[in-house]
PDB file of C-alpha atoms in Angstrom:
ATOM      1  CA  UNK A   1      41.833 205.185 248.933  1.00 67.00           C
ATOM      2  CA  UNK A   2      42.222 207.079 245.935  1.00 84.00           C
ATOM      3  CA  UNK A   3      43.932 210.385 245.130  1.00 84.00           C
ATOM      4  CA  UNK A   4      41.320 211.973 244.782  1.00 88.00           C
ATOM      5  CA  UNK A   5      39.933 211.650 247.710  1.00 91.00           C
ATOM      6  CA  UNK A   6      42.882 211.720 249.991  1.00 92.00           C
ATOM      7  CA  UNK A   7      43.788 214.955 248.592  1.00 93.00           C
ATOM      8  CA  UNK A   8      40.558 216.389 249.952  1.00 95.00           C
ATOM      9  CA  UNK A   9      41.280 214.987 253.397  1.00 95.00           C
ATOM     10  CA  UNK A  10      44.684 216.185 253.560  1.00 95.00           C
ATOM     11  CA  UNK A  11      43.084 219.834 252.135  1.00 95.00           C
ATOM     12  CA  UNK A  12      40.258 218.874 254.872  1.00 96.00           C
ATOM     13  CA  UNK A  13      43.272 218.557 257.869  1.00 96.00           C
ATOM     14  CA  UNK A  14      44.569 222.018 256.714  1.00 94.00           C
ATOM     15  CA  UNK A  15      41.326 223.761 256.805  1.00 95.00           C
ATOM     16  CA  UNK A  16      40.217 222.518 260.341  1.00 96.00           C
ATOM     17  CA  UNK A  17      43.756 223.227 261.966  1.00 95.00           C
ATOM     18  CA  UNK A  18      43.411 227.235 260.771  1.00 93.00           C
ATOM     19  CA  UNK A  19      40.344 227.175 262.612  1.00 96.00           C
ATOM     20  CA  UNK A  20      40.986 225.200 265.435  1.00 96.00           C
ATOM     21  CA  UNK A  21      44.445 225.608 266.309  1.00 96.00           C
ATOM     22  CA  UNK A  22      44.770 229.318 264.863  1.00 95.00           C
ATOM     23  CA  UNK A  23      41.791 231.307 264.682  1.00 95.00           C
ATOM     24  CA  UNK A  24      39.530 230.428 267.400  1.00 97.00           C
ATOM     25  CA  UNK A  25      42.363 230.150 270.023  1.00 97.00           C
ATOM     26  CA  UNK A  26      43.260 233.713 268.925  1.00 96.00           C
ATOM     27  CA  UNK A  27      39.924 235.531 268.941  1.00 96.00           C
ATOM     28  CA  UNK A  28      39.593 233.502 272.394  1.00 96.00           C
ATOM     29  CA  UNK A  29      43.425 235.344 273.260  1.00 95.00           C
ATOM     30  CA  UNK A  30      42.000 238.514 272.799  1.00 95.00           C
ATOM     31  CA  UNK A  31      39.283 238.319 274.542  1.00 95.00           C
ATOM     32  CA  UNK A  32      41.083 237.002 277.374  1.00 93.00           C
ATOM     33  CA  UNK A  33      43.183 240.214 277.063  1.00 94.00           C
ATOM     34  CA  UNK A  34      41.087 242.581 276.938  1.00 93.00           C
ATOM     35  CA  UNK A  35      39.048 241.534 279.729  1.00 92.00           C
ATOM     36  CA  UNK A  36      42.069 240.913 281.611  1.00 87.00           C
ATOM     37  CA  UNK A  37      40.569 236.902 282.502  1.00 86.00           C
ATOM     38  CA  UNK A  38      43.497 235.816 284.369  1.00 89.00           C
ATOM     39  CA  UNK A  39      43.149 232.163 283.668  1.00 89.00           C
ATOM     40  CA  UNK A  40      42.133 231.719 280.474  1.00 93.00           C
ATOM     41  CA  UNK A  41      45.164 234.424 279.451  1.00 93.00           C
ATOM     42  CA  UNK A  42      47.507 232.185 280.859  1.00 91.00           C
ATOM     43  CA  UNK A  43      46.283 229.011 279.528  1.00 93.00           C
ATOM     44  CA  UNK A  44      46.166 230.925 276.126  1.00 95.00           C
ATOM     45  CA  UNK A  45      49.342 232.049 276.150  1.00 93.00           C
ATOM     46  CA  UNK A  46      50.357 228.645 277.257  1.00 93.00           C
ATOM     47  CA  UNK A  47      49.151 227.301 274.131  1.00 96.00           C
ATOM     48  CA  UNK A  48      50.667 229.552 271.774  1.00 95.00           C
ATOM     49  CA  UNK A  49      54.122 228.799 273.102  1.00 93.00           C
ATOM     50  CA  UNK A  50      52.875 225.380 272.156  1.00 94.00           C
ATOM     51  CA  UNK A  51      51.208 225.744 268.780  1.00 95.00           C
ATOM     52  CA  UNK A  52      54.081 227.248 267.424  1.00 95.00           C
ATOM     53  CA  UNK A  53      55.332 223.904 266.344  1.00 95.00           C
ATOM     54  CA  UNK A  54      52.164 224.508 264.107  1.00 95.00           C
ATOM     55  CA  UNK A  55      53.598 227.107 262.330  1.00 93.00           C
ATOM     56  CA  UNK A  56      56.924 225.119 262.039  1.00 95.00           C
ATOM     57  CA  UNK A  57      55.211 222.375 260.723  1.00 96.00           C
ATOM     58  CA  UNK A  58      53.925 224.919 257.814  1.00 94.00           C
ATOM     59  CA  UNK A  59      57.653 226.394 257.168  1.00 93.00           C
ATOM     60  CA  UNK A  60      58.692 222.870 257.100  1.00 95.00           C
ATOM     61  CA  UNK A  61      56.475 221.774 254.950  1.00 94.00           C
ATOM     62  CA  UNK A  62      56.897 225.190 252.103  1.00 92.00           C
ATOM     63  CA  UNK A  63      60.493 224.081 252.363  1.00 90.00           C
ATOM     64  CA  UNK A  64      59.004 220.522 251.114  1.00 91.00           C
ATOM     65  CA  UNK A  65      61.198 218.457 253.968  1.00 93.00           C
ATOM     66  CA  UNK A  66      60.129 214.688 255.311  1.00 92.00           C
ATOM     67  CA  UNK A  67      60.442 216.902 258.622  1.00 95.00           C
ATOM     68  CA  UNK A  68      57.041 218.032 258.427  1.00 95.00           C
ATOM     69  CA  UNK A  69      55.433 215.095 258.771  1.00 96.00           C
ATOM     70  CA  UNK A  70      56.570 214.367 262.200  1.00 96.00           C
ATOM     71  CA  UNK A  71      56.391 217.935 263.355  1.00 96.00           C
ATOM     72  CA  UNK A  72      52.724 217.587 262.505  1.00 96.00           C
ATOM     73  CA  UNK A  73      52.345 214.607 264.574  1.00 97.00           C
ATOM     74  CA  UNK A  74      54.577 216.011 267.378  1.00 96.00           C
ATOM     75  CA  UNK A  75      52.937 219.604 267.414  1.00 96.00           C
ATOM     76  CA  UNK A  76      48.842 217.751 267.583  1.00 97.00           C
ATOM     77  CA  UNK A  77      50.094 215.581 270.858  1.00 97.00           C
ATOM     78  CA  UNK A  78      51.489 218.775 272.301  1.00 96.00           C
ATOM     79  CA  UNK A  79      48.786 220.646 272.081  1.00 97.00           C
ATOM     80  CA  UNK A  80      46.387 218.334 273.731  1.00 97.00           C
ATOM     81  CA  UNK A  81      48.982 217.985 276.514  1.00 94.00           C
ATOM     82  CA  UNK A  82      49.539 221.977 276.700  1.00 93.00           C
ATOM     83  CA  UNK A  83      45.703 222.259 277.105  1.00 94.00           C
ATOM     84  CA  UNK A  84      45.006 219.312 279.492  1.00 94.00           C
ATOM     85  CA  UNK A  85      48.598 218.702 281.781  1.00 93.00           C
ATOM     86  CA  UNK A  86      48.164 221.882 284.049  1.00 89.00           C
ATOM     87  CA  UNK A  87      46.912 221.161 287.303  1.00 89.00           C
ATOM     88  CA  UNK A  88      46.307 224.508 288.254  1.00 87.00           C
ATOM     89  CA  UNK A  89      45.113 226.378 285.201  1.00 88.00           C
ATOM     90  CA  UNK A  90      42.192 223.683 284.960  1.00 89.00           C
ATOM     91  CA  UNK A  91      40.865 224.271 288.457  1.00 91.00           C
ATOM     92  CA  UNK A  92      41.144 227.835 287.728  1.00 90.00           C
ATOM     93  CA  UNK A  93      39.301 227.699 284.299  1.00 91.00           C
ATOM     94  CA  UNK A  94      36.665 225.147 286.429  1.00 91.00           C
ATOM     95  CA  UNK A  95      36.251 228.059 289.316  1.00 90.00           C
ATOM     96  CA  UNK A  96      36.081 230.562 286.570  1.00 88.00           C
ATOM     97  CA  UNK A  97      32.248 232.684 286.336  1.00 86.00           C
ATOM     98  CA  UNK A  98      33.819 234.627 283.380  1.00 86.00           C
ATOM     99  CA  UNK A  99      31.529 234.827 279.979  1.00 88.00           C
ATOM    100  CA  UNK A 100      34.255 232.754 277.965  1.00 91.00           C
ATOM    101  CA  UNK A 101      34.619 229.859 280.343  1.00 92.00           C
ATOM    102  CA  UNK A 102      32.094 227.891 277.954  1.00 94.00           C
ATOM    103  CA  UNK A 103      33.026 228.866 274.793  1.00 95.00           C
ATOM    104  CA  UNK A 104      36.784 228.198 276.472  1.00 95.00           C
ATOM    105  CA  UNK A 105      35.622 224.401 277.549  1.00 95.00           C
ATOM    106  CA  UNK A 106      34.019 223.536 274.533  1.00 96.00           C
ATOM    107  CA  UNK A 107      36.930 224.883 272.031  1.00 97.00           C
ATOM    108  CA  UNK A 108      39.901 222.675 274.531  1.00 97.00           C
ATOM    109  CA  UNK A 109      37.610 219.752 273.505  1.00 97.00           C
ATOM    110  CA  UNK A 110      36.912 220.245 270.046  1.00 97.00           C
ATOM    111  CA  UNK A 111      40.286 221.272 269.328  1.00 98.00           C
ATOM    112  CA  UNK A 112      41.576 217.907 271.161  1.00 97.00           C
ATOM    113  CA  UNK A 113      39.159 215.906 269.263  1.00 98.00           C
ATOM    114  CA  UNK A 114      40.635 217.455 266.303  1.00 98.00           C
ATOM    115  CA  UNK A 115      44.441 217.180 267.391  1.00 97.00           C
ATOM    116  CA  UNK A 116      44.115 213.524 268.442  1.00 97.00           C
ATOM    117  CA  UNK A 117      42.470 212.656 264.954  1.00 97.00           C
ATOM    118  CA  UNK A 118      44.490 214.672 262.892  1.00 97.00           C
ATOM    119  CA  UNK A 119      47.796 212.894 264.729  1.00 97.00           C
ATOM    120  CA  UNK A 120      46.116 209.154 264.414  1.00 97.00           C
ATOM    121  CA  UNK A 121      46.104 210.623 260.308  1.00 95.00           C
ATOM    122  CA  UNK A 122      49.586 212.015 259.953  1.00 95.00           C
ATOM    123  CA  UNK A 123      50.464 208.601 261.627  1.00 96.00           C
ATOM    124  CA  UNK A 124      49.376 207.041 258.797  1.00 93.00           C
ATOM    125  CA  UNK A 125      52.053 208.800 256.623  1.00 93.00           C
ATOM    126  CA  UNK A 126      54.830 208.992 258.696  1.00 94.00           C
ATOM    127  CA  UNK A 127      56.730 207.046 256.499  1.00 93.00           C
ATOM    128  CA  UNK A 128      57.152 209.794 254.165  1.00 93.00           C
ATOM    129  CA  UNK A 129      59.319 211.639 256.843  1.00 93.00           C
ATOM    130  CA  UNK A 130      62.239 208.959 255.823  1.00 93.00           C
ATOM    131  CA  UNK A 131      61.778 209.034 252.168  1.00 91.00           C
ATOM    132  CA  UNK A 132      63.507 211.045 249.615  1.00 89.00           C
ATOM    133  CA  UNK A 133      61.913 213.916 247.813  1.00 86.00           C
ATOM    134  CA  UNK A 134      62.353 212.506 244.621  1.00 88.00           C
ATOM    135  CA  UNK A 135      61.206 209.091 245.332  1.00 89.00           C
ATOM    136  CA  UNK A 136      58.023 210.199 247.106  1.00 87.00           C
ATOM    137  CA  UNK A 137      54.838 209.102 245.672  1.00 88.00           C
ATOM    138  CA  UNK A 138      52.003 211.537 244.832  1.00 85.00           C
ATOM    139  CA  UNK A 139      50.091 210.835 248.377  1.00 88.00           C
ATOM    140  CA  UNK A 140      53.062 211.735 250.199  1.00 91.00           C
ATOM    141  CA  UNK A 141      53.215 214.910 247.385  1.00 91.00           C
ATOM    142  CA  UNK A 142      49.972 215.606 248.454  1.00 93.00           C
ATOM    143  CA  UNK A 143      50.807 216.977 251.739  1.00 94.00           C
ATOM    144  CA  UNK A 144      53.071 219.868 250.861  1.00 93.00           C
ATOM    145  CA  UNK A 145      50.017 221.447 248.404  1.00 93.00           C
ATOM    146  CA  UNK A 146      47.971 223.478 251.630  1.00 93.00           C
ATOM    147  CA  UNK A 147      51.148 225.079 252.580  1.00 91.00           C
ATOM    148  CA  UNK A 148      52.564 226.256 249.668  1.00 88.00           C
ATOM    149  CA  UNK A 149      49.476 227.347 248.279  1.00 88.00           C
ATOM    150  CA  UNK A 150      49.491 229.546 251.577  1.00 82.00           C
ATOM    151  CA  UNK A 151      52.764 230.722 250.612  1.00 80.00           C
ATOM    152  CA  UNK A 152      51.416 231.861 247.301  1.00 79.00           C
ATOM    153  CA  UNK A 153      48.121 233.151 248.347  1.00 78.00           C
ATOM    154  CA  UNK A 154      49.764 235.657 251.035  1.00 72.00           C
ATOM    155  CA  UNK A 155      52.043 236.345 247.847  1.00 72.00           C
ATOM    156  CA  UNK A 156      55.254 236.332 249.862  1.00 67.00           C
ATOM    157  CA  UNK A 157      58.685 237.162 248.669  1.00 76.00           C
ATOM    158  CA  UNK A 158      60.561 235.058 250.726  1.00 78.00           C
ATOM    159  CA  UNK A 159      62.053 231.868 248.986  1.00 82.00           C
ATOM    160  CA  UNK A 160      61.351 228.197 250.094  1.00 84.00           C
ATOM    161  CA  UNK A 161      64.637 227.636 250.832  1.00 87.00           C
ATOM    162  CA  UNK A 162      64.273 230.205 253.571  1.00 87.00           C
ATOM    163  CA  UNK A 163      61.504 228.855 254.947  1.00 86.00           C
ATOM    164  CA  UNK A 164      63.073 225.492 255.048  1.00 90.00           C
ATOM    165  CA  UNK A 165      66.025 227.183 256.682  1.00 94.00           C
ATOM    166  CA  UNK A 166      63.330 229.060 259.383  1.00 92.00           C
ATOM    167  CA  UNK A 167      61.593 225.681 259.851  1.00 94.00           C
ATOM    168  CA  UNK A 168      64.555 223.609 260.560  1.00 96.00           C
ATOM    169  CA  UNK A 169      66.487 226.280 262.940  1.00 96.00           C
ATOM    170  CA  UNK A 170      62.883 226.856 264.802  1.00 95.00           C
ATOM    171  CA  UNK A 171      62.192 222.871 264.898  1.00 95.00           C
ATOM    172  CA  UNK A 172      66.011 222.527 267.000  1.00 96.00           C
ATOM    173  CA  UNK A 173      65.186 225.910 268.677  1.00 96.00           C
ATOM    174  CA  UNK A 174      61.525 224.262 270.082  1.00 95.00           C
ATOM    175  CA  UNK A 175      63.379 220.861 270.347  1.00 95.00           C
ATOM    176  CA  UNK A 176      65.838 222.242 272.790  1.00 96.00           C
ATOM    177  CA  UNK A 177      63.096 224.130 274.927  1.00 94.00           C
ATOM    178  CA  UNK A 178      61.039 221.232 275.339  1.00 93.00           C
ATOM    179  CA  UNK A 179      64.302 219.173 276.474  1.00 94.00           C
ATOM    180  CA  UNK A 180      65.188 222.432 279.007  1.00 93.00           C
ATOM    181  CA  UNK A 181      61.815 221.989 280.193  1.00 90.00           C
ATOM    182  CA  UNK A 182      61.501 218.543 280.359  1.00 91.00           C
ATOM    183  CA  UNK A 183      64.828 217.889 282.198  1.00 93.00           C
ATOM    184  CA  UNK A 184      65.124 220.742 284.484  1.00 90.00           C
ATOM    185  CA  UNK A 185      61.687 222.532 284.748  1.00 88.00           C
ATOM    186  CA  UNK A 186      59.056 220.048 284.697  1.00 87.00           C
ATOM    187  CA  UNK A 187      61.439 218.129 287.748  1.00 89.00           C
ATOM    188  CA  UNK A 188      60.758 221.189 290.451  1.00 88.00           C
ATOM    189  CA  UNK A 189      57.255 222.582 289.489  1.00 85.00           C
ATOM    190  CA  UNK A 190      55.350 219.353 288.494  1.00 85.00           C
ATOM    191  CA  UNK A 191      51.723 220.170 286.814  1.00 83.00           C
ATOM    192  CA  UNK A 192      51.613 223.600 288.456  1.00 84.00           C
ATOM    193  CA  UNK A 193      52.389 225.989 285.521  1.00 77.00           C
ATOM    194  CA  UNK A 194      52.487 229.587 287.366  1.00 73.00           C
ATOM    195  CA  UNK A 195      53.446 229.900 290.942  1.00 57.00           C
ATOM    196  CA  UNK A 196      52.107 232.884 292.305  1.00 54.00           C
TER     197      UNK A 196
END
């Protein structure tokens, strides 16, 4: 494949995850909200405790560390696992007669669709997460561009470094979470994520 092109896919990946794993989920938050839909918020907010390995991934990536490239992996798989896992969320979102139910449905499956190819992608280049900066070829190059263009377009003041600093301290800050819940929460509740 030539540079070319795989820069365009890479720009392509970018592109599709602000609108599936930013912008619709958060329009989709607010309505939730404001019409105070009880399962759909807390699916939502469910999410977004997820997806913030998204935003990681970005800080990561700014900060132009191999880290990145797994974080992207790691934060598409636990996504579609954060929308699909919960036994009792998804009976409540099936039971649901609220407006958004649909639009809900169809965005968990596009967004999955999305997560699962973008993953299969990134697993493509995973290699690049165990290469040095300077001996990384241009592909590898290619996928720190989206990010720090961001960077520049929201003409920030903050350095790289510190977003490599924010990116690494919130990748062991999620990392330990997910171990909390995985050893001692997941254990006693199962797929039931709210008790009531």
């Amino acid at each position: 494949m030539n540079d070319a092109l795989m820069r365009q896919l890479i720009w392509l990946d970018y592109r599709l995850a602000l609108i599936f794993t930013a912008l619709i989920p958060l329009a989709l938050l607010i309505w939730a909200l404001r019409s105070n839909d009880t399962p759909h918020k807390r699916s939502l907010l469910l999410y977004w405790r997820v997806a913030s390995m998204v935003l990681i991934t970005i800080a990561l990536a700014v900060g132009s560390l191999g880290a990145s490239f797994i974080a992207g992996i790691v934060a598409n798989i636990m996504i579609v696992l954060a929308l699909w896992f919960w036994r009792d969320l998804n009976e409540d979102i099936i039971a649901s007669r609220h407006a958004m139910k649909l639009i809900y449905l169809g965005w968990r499956w596009a967004v999955s669709i999305y997560c699962l190819i973008s993953a299969a992608f990134r697993l493509v280049y995973a290699n690049c997460a165990f290469v040095p900066f300077e001996k990384l070829g241009d592909t590898c190059r290619f996928w720190f561009e989206p990010p720090l263009s961001l960077v520049k377009l929201l003409g920030s003041t903050i350095t790289i470094e510190s977003f490599a600093f924010v990116g690494v301290v919130g990748g062991i800050i999620y990392m330990l979470y997910l171990f909390v819940f995985l050893a001692f929460s997941l254990p006693k509740t199962g797929r039931v994520a709210f008790r009531d």
